[in-house]
PDB file of C-alpha atoms and ligand atoms in Angstrom:
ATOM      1  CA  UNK A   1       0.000   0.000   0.000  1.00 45.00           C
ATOM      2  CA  UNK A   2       1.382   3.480  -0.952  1.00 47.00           C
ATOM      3  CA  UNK A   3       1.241   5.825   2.087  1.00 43.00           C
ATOM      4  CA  UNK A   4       3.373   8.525   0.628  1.00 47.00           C
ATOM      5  CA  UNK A   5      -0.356  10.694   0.348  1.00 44.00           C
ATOM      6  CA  UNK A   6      -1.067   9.481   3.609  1.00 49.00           C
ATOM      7  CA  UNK A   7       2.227  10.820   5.674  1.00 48.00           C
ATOM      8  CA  UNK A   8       2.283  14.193   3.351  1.00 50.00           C
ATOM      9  CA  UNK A   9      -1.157  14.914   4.645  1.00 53.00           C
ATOM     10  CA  UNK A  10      -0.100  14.633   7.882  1.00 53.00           C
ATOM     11  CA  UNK A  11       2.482  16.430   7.461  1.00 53.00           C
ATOM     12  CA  UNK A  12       0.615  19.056   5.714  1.00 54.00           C
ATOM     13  CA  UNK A  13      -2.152  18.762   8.749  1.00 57.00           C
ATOM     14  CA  UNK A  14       0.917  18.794  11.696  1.00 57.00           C
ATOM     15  CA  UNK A  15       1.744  22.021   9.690  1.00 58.00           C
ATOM     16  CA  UNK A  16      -1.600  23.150   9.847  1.00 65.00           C
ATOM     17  CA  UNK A  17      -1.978  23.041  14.076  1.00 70.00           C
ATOM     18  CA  UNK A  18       0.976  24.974  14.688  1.00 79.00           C
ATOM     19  CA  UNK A  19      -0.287  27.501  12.657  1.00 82.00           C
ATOM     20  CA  UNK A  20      -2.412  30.443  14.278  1.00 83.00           C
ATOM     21  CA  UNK A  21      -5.178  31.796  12.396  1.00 83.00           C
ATOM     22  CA  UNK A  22      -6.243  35.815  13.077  1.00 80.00           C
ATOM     23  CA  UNK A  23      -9.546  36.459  12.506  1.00 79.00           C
ATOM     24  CA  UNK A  24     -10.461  39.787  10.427  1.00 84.00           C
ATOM     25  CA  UNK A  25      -6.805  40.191   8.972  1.00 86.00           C
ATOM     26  CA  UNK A  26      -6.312  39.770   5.546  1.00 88.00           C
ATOM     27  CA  UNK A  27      -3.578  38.391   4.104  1.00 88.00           C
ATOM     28  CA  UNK A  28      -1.969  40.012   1.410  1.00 89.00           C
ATOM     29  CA  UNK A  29      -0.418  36.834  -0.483  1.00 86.00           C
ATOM     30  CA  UNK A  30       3.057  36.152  -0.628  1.00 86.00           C
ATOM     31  CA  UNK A  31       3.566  36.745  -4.445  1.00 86.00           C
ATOM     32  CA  UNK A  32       6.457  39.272  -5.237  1.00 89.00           C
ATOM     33  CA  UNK A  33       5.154  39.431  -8.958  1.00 91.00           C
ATOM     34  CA  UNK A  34       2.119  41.758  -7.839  1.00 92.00           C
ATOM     35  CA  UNK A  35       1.391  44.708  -6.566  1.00 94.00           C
ATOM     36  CA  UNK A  36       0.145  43.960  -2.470  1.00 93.00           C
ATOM     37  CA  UNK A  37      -2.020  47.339  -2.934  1.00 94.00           C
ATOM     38  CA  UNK A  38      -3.617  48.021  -6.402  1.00 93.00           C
ATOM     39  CA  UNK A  39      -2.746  44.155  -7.497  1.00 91.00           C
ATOM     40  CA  UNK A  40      -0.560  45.168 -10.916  1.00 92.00           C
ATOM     41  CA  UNK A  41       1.861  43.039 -12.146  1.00 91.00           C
ATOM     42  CA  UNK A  42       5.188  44.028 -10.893  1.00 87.00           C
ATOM     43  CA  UNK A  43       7.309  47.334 -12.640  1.00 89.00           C
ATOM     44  CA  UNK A  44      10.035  49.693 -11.758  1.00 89.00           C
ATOM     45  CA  UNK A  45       8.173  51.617 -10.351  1.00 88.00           C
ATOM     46  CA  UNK A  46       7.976  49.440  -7.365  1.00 93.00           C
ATOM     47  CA  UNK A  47       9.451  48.716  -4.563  1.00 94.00           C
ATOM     48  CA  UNK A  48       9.913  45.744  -1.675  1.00 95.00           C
ATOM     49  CA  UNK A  49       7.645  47.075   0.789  1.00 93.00           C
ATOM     50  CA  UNK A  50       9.597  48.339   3.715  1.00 92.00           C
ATOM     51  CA  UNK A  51       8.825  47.074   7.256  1.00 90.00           C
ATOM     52  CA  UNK A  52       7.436  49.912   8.600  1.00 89.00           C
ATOM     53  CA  UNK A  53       4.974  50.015   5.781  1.00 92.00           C
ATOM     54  CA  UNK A  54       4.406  46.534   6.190  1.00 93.00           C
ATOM     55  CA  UNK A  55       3.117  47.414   9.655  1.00 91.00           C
ATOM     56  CA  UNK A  56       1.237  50.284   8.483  1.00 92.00           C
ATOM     57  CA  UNK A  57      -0.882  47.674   6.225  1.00 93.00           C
ATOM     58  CA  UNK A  58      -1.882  45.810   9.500  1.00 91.00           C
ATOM     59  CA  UNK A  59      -2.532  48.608  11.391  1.00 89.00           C
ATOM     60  CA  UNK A  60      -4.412  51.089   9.033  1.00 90.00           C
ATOM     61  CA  UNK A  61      -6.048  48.009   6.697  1.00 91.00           C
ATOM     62  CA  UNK A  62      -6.361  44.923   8.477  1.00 90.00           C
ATOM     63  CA  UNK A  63      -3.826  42.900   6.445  1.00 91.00           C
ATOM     64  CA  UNK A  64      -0.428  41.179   6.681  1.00 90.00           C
ATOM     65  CA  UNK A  65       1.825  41.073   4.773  1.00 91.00           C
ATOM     66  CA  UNK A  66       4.858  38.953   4.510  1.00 91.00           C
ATOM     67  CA  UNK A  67       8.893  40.046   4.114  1.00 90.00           C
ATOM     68  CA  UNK A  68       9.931  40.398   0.622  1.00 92.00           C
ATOM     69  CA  UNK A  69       6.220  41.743  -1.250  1.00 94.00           C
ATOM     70  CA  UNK A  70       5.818  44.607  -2.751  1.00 95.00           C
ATOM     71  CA  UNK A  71       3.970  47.495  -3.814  1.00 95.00           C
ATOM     72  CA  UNK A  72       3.978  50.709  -5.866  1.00 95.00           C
ATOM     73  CA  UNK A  73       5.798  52.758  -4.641  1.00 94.00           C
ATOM     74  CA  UNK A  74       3.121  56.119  -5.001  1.00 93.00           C
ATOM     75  CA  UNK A  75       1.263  54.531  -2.222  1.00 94.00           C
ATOM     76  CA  UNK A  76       4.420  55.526   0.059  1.00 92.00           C
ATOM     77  CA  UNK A  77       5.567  58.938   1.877  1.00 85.00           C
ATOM     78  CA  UNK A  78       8.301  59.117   4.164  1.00 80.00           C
ATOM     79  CA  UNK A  79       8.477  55.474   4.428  1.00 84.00           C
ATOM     80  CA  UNK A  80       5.438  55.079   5.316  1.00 88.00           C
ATOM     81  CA  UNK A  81       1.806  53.908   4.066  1.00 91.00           C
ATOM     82  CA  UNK A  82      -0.221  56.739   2.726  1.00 89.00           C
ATOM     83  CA  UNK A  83      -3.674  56.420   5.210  1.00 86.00           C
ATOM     84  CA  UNK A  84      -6.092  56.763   2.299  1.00 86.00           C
ATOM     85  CA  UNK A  85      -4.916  53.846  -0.050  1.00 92.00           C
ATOM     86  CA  UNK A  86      -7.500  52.081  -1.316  1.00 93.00           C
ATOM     87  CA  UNK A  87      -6.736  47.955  -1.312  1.00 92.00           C
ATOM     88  CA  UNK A  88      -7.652  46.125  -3.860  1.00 91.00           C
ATOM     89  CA  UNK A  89      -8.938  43.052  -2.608  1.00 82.00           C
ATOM     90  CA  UNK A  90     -10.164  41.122  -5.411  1.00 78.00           C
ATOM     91  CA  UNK A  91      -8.871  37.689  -6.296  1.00 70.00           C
ATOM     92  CA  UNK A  92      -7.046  37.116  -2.640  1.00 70.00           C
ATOM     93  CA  UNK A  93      -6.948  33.871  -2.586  1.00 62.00           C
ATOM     94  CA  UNK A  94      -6.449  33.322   1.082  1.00 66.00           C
ATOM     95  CA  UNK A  95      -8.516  35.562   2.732  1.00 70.00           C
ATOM     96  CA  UNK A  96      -7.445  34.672   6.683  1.00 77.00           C
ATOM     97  CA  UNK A  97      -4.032  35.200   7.608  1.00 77.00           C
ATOM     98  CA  UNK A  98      -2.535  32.263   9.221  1.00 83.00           C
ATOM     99  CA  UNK A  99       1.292  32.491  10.902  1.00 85.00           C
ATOM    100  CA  UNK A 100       3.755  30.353  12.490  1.00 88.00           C
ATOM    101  CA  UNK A 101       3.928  31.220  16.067  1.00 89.00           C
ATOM    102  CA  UNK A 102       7.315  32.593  15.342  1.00 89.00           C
ATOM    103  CA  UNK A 103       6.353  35.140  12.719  1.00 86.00           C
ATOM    104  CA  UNK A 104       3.526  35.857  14.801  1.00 87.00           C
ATOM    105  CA  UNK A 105       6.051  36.971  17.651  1.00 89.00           C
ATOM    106  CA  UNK A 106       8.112  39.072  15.781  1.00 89.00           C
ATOM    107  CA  UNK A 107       5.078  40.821  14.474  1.00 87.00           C
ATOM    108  CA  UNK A 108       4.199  41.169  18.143  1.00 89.00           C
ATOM    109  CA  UNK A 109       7.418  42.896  19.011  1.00 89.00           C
ATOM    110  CA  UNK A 110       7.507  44.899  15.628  1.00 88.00           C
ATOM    111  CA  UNK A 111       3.676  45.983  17.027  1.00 88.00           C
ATOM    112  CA  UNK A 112       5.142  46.798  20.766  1.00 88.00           C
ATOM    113  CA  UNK A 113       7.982  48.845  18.694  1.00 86.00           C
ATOM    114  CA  UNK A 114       5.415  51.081  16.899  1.00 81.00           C
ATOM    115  CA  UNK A 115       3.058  51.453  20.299  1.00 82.00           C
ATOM    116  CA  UNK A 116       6.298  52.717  21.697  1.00 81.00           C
ATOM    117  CA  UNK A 117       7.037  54.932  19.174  1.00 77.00           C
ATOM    118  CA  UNK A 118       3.383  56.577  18.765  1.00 73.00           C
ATOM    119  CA  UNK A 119       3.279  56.905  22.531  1.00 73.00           C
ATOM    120  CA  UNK A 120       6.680  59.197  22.530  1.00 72.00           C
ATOM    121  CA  UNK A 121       5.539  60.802  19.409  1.00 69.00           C
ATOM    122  CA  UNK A 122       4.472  64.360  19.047  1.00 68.00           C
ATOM    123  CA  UNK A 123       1.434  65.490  19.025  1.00 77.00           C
ATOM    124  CA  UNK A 124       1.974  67.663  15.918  1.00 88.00           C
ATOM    125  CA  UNK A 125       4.457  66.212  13.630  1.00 89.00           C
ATOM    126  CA  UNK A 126       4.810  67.270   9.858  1.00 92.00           C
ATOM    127  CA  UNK A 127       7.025  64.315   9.086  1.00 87.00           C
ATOM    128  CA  UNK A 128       3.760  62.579   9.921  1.00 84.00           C
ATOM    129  CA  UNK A 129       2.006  61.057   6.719  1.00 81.00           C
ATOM    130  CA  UNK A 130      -1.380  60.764   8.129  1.00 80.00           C
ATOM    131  CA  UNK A 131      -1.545  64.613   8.826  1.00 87.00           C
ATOM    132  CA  UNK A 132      -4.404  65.326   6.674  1.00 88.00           C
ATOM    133  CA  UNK A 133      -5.160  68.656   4.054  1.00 91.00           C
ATOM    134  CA  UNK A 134      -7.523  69.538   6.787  1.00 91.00           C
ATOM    135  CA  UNK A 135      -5.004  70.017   9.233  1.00 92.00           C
ATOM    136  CA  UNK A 136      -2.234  71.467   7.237  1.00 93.00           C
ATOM    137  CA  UNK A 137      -4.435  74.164   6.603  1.00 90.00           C
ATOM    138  CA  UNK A 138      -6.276  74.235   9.799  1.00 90.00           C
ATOM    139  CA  UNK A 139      -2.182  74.932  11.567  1.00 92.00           C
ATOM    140  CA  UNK A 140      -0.338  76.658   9.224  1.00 91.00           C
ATOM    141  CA  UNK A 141      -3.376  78.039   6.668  1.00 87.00           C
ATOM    142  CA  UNK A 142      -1.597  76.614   3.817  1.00 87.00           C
ATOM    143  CA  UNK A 143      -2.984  73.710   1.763  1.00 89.00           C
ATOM    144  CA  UNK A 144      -0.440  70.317   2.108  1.00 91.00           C
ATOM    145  CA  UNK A 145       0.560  71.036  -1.524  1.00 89.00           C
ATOM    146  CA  UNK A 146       1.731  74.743  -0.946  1.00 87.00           C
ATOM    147  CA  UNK A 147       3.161  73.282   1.727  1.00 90.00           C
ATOM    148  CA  UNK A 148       5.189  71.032   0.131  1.00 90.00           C
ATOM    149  CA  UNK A 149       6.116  73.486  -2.790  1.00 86.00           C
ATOM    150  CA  UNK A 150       7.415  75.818   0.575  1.00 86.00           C
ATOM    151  CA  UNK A 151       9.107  73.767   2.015  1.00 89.00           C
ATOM    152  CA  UNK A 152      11.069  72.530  -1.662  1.00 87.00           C
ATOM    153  CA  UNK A 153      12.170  76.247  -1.722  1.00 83.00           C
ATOM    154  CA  UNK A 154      13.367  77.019   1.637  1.00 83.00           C
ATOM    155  CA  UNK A 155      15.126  73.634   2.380  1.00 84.00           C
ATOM    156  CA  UNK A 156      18.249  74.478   0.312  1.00 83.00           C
ATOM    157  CA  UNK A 157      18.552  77.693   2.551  1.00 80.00           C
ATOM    158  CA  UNK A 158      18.096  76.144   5.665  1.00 80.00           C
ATOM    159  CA  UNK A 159      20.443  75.345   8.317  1.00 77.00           C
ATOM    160  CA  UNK A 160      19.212  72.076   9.431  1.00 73.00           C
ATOM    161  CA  UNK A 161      20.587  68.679   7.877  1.00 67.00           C
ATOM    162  CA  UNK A 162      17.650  66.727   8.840  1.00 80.00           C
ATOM    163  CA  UNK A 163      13.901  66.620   7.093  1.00 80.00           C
ATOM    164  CA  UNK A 164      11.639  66.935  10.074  1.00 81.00           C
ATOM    165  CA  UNK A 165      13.790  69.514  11.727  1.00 86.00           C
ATOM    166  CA  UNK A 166      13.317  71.384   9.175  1.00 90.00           C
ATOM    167  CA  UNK A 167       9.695  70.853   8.068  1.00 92.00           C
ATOM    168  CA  UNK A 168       8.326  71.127  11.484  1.00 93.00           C
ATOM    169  CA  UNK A 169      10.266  74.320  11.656  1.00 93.00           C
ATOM    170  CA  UNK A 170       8.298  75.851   8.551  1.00 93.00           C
ATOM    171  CA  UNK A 171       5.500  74.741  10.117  1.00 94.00           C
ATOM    172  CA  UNK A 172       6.288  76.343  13.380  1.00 94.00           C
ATOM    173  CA  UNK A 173       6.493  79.558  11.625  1.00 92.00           C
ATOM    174  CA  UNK A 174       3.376  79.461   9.978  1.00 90.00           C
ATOM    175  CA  UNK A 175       1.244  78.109  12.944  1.00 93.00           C
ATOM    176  CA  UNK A 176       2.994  81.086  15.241  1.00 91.00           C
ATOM    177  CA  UNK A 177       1.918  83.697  12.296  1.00 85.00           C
ATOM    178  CA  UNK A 178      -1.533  81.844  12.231  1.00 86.00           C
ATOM    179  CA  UNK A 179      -2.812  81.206  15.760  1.00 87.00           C
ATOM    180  CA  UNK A 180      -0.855  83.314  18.049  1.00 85.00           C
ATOM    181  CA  UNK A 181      -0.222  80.576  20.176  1.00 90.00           C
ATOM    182  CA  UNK A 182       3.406  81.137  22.725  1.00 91.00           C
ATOM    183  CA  UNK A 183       6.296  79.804  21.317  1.00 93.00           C
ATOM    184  CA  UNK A 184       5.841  77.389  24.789  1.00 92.00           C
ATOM    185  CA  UNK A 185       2.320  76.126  23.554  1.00 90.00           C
ATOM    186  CA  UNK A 186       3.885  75.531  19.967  1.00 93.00           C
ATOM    187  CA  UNK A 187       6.584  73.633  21.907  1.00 92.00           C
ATOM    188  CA  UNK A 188       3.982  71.609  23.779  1.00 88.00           C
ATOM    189  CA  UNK A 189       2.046  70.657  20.757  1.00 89.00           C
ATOM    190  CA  UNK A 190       5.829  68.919  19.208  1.00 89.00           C
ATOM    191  CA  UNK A 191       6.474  67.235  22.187  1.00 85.00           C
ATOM    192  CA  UNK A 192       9.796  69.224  22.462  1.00 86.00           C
ATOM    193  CA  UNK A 193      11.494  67.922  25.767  1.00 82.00           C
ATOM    194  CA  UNK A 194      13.316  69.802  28.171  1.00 83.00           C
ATOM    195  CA  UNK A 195      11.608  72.714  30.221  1.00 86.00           C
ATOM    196  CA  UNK A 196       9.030  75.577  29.185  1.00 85.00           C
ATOM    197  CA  UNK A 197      11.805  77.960  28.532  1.00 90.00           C
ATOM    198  CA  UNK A 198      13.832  75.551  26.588  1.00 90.00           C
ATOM    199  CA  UNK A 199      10.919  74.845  24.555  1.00 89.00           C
ATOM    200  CA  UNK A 200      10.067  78.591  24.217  1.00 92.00           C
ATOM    201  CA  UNK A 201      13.879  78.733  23.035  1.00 93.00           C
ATOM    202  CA  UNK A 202      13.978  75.754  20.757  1.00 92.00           C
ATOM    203  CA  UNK A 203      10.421  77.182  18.725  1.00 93.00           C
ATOM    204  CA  UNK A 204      11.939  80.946  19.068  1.00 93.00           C
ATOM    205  CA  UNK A 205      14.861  79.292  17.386  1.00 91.00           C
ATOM    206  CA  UNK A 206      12.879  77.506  14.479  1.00 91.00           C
ATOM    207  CA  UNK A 207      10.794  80.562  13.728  1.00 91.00           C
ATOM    208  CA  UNK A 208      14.043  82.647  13.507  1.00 89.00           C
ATOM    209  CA  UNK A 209      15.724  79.835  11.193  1.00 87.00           C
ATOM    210  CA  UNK A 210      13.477  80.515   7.820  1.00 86.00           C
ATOM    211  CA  UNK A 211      14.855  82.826   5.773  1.00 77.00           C
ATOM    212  CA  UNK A 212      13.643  86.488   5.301  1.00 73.00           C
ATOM    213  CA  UNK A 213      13.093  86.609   1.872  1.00 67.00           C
ATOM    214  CA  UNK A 214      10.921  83.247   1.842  1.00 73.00           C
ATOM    215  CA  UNK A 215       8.667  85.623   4.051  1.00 69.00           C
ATOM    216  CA  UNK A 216       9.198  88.738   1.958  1.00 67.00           C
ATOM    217  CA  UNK A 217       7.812  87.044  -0.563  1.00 67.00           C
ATOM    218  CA  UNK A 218       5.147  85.119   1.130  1.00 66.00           C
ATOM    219  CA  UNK A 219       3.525  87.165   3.363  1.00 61.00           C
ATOM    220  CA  UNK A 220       2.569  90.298   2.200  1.00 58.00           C
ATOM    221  CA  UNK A 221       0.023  88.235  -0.215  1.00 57.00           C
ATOM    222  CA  UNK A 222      -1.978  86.621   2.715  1.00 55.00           C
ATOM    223  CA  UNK A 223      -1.425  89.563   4.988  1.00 51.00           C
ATOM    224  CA  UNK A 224      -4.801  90.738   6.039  1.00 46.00           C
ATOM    225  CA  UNK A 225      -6.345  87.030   6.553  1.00 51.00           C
ATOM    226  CA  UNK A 226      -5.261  87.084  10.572  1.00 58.00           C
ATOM    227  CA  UNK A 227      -1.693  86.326   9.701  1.00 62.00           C
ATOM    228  CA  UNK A 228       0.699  87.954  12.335  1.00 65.00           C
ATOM    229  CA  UNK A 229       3.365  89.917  10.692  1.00 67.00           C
ATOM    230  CA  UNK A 230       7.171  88.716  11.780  1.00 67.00           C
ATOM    231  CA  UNK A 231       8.168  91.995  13.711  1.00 68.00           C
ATOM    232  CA  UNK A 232       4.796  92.105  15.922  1.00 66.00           C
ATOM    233  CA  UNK A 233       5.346  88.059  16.736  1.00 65.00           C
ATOM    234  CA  UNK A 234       9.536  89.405  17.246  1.00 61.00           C
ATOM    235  CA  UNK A 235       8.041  92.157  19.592  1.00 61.00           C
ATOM    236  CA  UNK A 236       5.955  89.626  21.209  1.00 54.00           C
ATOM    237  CA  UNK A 237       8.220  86.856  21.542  1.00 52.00           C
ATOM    238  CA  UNK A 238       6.183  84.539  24.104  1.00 51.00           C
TER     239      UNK A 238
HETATM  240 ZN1  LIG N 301       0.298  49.086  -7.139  1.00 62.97          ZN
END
């Protein structure tokens, strides 16, 4: 009698019990020839999706997916998944995730990682990819576009070497011109540590860092819509 069938179906079975399945996550398939997100067939333009975004997908959508897939890479900003993306979740052929109690534990710790980071995080942060048009304009009164086009033209002028340094300083500027707020609230709202007055000095300091012709040019357009101008906020100070 051939048991070949027989002991590969228990092996397939023993497989099977060590495996844990989640209930309502997705899983993405482990194909590298597709897209994870919009399903296309694979192209330059895409990239293996980075971890973080990897955890994004299970946080934001529900799904896993496994090291090595991929995805275009316009569903991506600042390493990480765009909120919005729409999944296309036609033709998944396995539509439960189910994971070896190993991967399962790493995801675990990669989850623990990313608690621990959003609990540290600032409150405001322009680095921040799930910072909505809403609230770029709500803060600095500038749609996320102009924003981006500002911050494109300033960057080469500006002292800082690093990205959210410098874009949270831009935005510093603008929410000081917009709201009023102290330069200790504005400190509060990015989590900047150290006392009141070394936050108050820190914000003073980011305000002062973009350049006076970016301004010049700037501000005299929107003056009148409840923008502060820089010499009243320099007189001011708080
Ligand atoms: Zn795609």
């Amino acid at each position: 009698m051939d048991t070949s069938v027989h002991e590969d179906q228990n092996q397939d079975q023993d497989q099977d019990q060590h495996q844990l399945t989640i209930e309502n996550i997705l899983f993405s398939g482990s194909s590298h020839k597709k897209c994870v997100v919009c399903r296309g067939e694979v192209n330059t333009t895409m990239i293996t999706m980075p971890k973080p975004v990897r955890l994004d997908l299970l946080v934001l959508k529900r799904m896993y997916a496994p090291r090595g897939v991929r995805c275009c890479r316009k569903y991506l900003w600042n390493n990480r998944l765009l909120p919005d993306v729409k999944i296309n979740t036609d033709n998944r052929q396995t539509p439960m995730a189910k994971l070896e109690p190993t991967v399962l534990l790493n995801l675990f710790n990669d989850l623990l990682g990313l608690l621990q980071e959003a609990s540290t995080t600032s409150r405001l942060d322009f680095m921040n990819a799930s910072m909505s048009n809403e609230d770029y304009l709500t803060w600095t009164g500038w749609t996320k576009e102009q924003f981006e086009h500002m911050f494109m033209l300033i960057l080469p002028h500006m002292q800082s070497s690093c990205n959210r340094e410098a874009r949270n300083a831009l935005a510093m500027f603008w929410i000081k011109l917009k709201t009023n707020l102290s330069f200790r609230q504005i400190g509060s709202l990015f989590n900047i540590s150290g006392n009141y007055e070394n936050r108050r000095k820190v914000v003073s300091r980011s305000f002062d860092s973009i350049p006076q012709a970016l301004v010049d040019k700037l501000l005299p357009k929107h003056l009148g819509i409840g923008y502060l101008s820089r010499s009243e906020v320099i007189d001011h100070n708080t």
